Short mmCIF file of C-alpha atoms and ligand atoms in Angstrom, two decimals:
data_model
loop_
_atom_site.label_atom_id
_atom_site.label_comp_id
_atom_site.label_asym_id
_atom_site.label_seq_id
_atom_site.Cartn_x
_atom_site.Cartn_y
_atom_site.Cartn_z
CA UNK A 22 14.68 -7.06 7.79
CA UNK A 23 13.67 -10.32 6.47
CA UNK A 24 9.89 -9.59 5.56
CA UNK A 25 8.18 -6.07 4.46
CA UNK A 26 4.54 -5.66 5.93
CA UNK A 27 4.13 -3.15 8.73
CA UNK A 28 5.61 0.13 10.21
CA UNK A 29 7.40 -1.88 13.04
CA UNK A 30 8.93 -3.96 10.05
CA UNK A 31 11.26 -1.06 9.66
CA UNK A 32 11.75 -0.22 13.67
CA UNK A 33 11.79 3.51 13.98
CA UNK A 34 9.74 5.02 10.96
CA UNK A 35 11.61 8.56 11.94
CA UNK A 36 15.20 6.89 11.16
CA UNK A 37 13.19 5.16 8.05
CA UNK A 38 12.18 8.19 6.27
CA UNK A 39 15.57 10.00 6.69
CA UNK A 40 17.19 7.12 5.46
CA UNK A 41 15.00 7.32 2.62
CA UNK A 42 15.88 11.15 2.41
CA UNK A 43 19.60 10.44 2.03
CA UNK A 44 19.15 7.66 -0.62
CA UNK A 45 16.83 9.83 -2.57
CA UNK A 46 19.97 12.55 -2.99
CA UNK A 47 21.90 9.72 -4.41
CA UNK A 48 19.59 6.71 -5.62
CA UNK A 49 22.82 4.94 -7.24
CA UNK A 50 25.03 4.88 -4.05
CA UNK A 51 24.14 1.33 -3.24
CA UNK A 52 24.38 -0.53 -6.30
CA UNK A 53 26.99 -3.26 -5.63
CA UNK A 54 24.48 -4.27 -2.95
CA UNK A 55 22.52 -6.36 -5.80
CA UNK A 56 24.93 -7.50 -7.87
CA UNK A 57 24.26 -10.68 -8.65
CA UNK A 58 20.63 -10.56 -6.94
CA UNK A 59 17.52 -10.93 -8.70
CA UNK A 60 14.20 -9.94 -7.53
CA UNK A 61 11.00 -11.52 -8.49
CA UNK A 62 7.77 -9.36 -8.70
CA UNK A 63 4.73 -11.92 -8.71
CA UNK A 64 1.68 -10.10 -9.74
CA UNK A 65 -2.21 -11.47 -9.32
CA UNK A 66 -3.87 -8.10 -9.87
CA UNK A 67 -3.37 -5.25 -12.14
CA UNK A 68 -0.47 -2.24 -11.26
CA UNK A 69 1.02 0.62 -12.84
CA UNK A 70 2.53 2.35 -10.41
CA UNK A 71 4.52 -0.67 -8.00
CA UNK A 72 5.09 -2.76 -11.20
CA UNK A 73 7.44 0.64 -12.64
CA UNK A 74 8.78 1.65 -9.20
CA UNK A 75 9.84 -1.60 -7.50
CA UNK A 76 11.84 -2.45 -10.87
CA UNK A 77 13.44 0.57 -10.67
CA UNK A 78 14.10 0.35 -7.27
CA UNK A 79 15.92 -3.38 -7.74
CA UNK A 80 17.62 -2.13 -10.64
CA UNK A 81 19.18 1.06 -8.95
CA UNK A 82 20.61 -1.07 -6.39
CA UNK A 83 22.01 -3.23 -9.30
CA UNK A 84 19.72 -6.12 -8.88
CA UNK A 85 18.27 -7.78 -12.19
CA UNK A 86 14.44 -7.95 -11.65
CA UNK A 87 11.76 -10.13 -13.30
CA UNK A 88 8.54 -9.79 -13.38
CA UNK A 89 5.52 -12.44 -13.45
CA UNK A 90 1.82 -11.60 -14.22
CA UNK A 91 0.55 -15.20 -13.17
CA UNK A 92 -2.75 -14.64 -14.85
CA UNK A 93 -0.95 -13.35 -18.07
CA UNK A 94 1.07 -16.67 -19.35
CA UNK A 95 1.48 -18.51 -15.96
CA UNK A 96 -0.63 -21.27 -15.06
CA UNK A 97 -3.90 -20.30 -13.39
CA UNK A 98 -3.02 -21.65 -9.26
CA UNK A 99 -5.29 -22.49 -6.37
CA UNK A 100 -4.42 -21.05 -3.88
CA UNK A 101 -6.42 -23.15 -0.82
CA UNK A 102 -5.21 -26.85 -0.05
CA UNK A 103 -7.42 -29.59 0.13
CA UNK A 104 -8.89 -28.36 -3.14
CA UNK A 105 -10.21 -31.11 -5.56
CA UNK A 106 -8.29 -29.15 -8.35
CA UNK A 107 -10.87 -30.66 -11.29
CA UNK A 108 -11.45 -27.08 -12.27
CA UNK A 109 -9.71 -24.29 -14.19
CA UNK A 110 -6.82 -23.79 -11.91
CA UNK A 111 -3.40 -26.16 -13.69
CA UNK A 112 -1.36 -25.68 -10.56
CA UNK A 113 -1.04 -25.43 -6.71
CA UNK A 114 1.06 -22.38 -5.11
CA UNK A 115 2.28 -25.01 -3.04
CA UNK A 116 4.86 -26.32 -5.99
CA UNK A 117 4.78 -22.91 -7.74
CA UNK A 118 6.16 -20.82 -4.78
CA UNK A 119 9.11 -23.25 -3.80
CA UNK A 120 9.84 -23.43 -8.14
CA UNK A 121 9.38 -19.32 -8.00
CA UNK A 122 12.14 -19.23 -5.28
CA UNK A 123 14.94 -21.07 -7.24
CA UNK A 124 15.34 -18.13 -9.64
CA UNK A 125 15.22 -15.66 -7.12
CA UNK A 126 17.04 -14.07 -4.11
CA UNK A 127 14.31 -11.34 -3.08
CA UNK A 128 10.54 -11.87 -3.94
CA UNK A 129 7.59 -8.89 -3.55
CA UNK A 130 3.81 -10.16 -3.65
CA UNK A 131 0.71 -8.47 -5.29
CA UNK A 132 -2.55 -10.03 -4.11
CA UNK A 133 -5.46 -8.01 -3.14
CA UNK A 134 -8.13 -9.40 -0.74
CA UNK A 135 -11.10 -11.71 -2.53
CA UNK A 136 -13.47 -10.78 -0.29
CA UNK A 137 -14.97 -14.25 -0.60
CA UNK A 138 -13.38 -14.97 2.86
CA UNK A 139 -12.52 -12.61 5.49
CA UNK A 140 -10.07 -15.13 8.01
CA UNK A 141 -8.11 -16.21 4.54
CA UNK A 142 -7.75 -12.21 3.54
CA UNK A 143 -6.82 -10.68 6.77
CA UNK A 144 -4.56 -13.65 8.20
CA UNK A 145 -2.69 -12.74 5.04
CA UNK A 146 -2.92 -16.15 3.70
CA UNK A 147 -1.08 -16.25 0.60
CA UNK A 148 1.61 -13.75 1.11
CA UNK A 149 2.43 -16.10 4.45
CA UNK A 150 2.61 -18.98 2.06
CA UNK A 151 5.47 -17.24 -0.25
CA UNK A 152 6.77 -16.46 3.50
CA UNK A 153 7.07 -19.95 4.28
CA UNK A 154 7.58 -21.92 0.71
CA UNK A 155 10.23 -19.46 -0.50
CA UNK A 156 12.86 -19.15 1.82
CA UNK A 157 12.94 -16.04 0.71
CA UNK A 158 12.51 -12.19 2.27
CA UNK A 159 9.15 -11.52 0.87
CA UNK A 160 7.49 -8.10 0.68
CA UNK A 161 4.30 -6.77 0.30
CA UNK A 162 3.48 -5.07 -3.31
CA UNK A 163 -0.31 -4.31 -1.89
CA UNK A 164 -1.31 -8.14 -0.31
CA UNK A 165 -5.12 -9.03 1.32
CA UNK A 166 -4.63 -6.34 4.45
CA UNK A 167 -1.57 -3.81 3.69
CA UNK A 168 0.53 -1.37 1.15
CA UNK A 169 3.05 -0.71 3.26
CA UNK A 170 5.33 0.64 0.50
CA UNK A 171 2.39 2.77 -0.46
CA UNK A 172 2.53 4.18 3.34
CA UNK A 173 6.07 4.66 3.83
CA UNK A 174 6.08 6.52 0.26
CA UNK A 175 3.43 8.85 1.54
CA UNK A 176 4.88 9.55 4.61
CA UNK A 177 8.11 10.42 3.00
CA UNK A 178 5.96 13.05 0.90
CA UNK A 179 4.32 14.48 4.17
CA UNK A 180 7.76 14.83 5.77
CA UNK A 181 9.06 16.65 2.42
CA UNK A 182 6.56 19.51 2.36
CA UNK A 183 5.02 20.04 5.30
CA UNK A 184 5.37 23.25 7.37
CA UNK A 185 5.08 22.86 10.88
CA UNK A 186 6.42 20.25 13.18
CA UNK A 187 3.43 17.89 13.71
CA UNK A 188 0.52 18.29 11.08
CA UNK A 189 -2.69 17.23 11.42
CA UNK A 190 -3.01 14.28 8.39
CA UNK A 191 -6.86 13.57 7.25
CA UNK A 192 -7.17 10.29 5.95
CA UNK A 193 -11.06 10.31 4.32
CA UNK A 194 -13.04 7.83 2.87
CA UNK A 195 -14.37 9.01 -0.44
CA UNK A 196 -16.82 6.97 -2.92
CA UNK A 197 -16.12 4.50 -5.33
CA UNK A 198 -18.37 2.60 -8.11
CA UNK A 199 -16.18 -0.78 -7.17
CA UNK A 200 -15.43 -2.66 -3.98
CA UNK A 201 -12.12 -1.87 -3.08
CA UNK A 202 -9.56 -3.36 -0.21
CA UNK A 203 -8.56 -2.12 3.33
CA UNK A 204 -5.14 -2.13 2.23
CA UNK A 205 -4.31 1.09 1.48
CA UNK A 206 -6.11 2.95 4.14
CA UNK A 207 -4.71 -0.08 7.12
CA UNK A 208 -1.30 1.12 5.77
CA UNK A 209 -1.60 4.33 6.08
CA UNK A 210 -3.04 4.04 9.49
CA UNK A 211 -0.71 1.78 10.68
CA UNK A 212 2.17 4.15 9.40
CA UNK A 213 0.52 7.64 10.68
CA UNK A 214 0.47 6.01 14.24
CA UNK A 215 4.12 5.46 14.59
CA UNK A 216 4.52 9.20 12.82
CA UNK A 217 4.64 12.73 14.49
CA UNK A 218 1.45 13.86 13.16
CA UNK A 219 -1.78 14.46 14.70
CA UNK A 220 -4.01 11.85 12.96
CA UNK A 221 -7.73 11.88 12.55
CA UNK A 222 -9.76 9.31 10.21
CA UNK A 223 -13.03 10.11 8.95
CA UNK A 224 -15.63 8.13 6.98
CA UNK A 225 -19.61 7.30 7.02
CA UNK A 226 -20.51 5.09 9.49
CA UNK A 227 -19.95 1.23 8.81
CA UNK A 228 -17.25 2.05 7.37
CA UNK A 229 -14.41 1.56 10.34
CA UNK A 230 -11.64 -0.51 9.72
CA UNK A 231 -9.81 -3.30 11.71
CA UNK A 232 -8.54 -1.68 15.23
CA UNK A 233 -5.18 -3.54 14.54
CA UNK A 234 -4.43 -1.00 12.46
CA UNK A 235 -6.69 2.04 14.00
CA UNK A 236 -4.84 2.06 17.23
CA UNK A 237 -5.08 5.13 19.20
CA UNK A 238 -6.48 7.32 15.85
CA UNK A 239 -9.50 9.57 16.44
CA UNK A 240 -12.61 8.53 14.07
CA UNK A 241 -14.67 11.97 13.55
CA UNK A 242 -17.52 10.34 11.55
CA UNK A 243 -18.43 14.13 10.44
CA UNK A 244 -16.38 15.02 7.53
CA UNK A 245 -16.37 18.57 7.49
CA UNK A 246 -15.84 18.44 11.47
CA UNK A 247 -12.54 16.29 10.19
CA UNK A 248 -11.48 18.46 7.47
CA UNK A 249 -11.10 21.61 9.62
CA UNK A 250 -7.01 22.40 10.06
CA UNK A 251 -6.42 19.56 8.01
CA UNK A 252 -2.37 20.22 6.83
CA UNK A 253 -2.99 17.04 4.71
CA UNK A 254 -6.39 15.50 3.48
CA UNK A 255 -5.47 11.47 2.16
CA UNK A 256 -8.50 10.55 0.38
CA UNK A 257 -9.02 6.71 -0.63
CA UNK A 258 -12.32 4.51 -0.67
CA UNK A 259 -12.42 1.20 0.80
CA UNK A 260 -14.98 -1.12 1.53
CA UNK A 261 -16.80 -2.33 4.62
CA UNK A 262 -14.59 -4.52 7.08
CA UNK A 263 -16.99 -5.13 9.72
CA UNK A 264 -18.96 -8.38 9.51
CA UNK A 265 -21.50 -9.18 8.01
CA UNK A 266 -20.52 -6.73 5.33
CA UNK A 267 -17.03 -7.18 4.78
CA UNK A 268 -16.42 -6.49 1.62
CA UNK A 269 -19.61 -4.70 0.69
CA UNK A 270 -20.50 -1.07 -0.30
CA UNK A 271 -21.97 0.31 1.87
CA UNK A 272 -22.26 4.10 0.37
CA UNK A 273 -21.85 5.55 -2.54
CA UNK A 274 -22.83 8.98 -1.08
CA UNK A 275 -20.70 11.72 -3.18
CA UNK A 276 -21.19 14.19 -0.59
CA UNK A 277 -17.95 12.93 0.73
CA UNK A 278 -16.06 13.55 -2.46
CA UNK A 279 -13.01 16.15 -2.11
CA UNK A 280 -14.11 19.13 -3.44
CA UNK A 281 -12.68 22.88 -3.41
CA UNK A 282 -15.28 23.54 -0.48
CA UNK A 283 -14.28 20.57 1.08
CA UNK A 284 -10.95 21.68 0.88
CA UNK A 285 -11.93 25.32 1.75
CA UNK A 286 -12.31 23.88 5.52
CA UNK A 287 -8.82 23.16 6.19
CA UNK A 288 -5.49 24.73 6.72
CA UNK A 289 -4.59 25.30 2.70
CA UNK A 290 -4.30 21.63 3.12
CA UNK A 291 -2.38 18.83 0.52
CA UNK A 292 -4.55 16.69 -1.11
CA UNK A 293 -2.85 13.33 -1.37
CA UNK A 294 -4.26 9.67 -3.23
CA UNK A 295 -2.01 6.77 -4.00
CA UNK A 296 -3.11 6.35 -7.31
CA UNK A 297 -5.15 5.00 -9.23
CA UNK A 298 -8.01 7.58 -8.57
CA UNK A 299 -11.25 8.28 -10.27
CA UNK A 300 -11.61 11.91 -10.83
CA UNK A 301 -15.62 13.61 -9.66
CA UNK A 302 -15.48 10.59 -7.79
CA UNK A 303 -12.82 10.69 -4.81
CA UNK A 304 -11.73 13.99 -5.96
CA UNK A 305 -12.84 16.88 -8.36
CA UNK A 306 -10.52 17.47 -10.93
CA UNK A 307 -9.78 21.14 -9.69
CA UNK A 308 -8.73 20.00 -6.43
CA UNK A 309 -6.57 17.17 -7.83
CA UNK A 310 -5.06 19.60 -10.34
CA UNK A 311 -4.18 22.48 -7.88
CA UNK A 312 -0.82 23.13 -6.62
CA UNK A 313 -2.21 21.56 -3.21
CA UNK A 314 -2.20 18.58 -5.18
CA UNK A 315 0.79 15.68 -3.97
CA UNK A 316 -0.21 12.56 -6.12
CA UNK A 317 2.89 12.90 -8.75
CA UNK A 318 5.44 13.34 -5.73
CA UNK A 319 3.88 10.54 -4.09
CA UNK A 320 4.09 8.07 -6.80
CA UNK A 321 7.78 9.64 -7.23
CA UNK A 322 8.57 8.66 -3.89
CA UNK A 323 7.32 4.42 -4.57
CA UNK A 324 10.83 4.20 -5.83
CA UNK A 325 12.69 5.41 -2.94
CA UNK A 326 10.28 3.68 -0.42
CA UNK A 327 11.06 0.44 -2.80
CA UNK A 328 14.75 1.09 -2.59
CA UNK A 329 15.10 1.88 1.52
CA UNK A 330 13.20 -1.58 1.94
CA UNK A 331 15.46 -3.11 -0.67
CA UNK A 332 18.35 -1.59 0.54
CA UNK A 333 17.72 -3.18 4.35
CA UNK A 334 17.08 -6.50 2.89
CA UNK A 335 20.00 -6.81 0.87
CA UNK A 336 22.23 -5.42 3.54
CA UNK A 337 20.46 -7.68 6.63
CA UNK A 338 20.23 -11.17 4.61
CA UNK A 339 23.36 -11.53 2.02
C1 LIG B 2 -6.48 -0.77 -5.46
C2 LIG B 2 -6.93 -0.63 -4.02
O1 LIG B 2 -7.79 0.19 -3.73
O2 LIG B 2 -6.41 -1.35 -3.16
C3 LIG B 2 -5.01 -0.44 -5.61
C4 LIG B 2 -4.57 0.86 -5.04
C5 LIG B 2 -3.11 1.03 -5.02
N1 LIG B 2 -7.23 0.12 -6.32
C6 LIG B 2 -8.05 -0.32 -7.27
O3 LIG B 2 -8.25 -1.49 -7.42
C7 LIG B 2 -8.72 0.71 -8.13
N1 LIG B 3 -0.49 3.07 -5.79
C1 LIG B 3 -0.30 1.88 -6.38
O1 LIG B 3 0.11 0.90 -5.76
O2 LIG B 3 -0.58 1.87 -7.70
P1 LIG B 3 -0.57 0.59 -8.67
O3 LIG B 3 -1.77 -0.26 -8.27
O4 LIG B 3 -0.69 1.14 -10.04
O5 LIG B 3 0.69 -0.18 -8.45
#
């Protein structure tokens, strides 16, 4: 594996996730595998949870890891050529990527969509251009159109505790005061399609995401009709992909927050979230509280997603 982005990135999820089983039993089997290998962790937007867990990660496979906030200290980059650059931004990511890559052997990328432009976000524009300019593997820390180690972490969670062969995994749109990406939810669709589980996505109408990543799913645009026998409910907000409102909220209707009656429909479902949430909002704090509740285990499991995808990329490039 040279670059992380998708569920056929890592060929058979099945074999992924019990890979990721066996490192989790021992996360310090694989260390000489960095030694001597640094990984660089370019942020653009905010994190808490990939920022901890992908530095952990590198450093349990005995990589040194550095991290750069480029709007903390760095200079401020344009990120489109052609630009006149009279303005605020110092520096292209034309020389910053290739001047990135010298101290580096493994690079992951955090840059959410802008919204301002729907071809740059979902042709993954800049996480292509660390592709290209580094001549480094690159992976995805949350870019424009995926999470993919968000995915993989939370299908490593549903294999861990559920109880019968093939659940049925709810992934619900919930509300949001903000705009939010596709990434999350794309990620998890794209990773639930290549899973044994029975898949349904629900959300208001408008609301359907790219069919790239929607596949074969079933779209129940009736929440509680999508709830019922729910073994897992996945509850994120996102905003509108179809044009002309991509980007745009289109609903703010809080009917479709997870509540205990919401969760009364299904099958004594898990409520799952990658994190950050906003409690009454996407869910109630009783329902995010109970012991139905899998958002600690799934931020647990960013680590050992982190490592799997580290471990492949050490293993297939040095
Ligand atoms: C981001 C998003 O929805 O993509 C990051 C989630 C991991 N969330 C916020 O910006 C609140
Ligand atoms: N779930 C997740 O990626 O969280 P952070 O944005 O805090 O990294």
């Amino acid at each position: 594996m040279r670059t992380f982005m998708t569920a056929s990135d890592l060929g058979d999820v099945n074999k992924a996730v019990q890979e990721a089983l066996e490192i989790k039993k021992n996360r310090y089997a694989y260390k000489h595998l960095g030694e001597n290998k640094t990984l660089l962790c370019v942020f653009f937007n905010n994190s808490l949870r990939t920022r901890l867990s992908t530095q952990k990660a590198g450093m349990n496979l005995g990589m040194n890891t550095i991290v750069l906030d480029v709007n903390q200290g760095a200079w401020k980059l344009e990120t489109e050529r052609g630009v006149i650059m009279d303005g605020d931004k110092s520096e292209h990511l034309l020389e910053a990527i290739p001047v990135m890559a010298q101290f580096c052997d493994v690079i992951g990328v955090r840059s959410f969509a802008n919204f301002e432009n729907k071809e740059f976000d979902y042709q993954e524009t800049i996480l292509n251009q660390f592709i290209k300019y580094s001549g480094k593997p690159v992976f995805s820390m949350e870019s424009a159109t995926v999470h993919p180690l968000q995915a993989f972490a939370d299908l490593i969670t549903i294999e861990e505790h559920k109880k019968v062969a093939r659940p049925k995994v709810v992934l619900t749109w919930a509300p949001h005061p903000k705009a939010l990406p596709q990434a999350v939810p794309n990620s998890f669709a794209d990773f639930m399609n290549e899973a044994d589980v029975d898949f349904v996505i629900t959300h208001p109408e408008g609301y359907d995401l790219d069919p790239k990543f929607v596949r074969g799913a079933k779209v129940v645009y009736n929440q509680d009709e999508a709830l019922k026998d729910a073994d897992f409910v996945y509850a994120k907000n996102w905003s509108a992909y179809i044009d002309p409102n991509y980007g745009k909220i289109l609903s703010k209707d809080m009917s479709w927050t997870v509540s205990a009656e919401k969760m009364a429909l299904t099958n004594n479902a898990h409520f799952m979230h990658c994190l950050p949430v906003r409690r009454n909002m996407i869910v109630t704090d009783d329902v995010i509280e109970s012991p139905q509740s899998l958002v600690i285990p799934e931020a647990a499991n960013r680590e050992i997603s982190c490592e799997t995808v580290l471990k492949r990329i050490l293993e297939d490039n040095f």
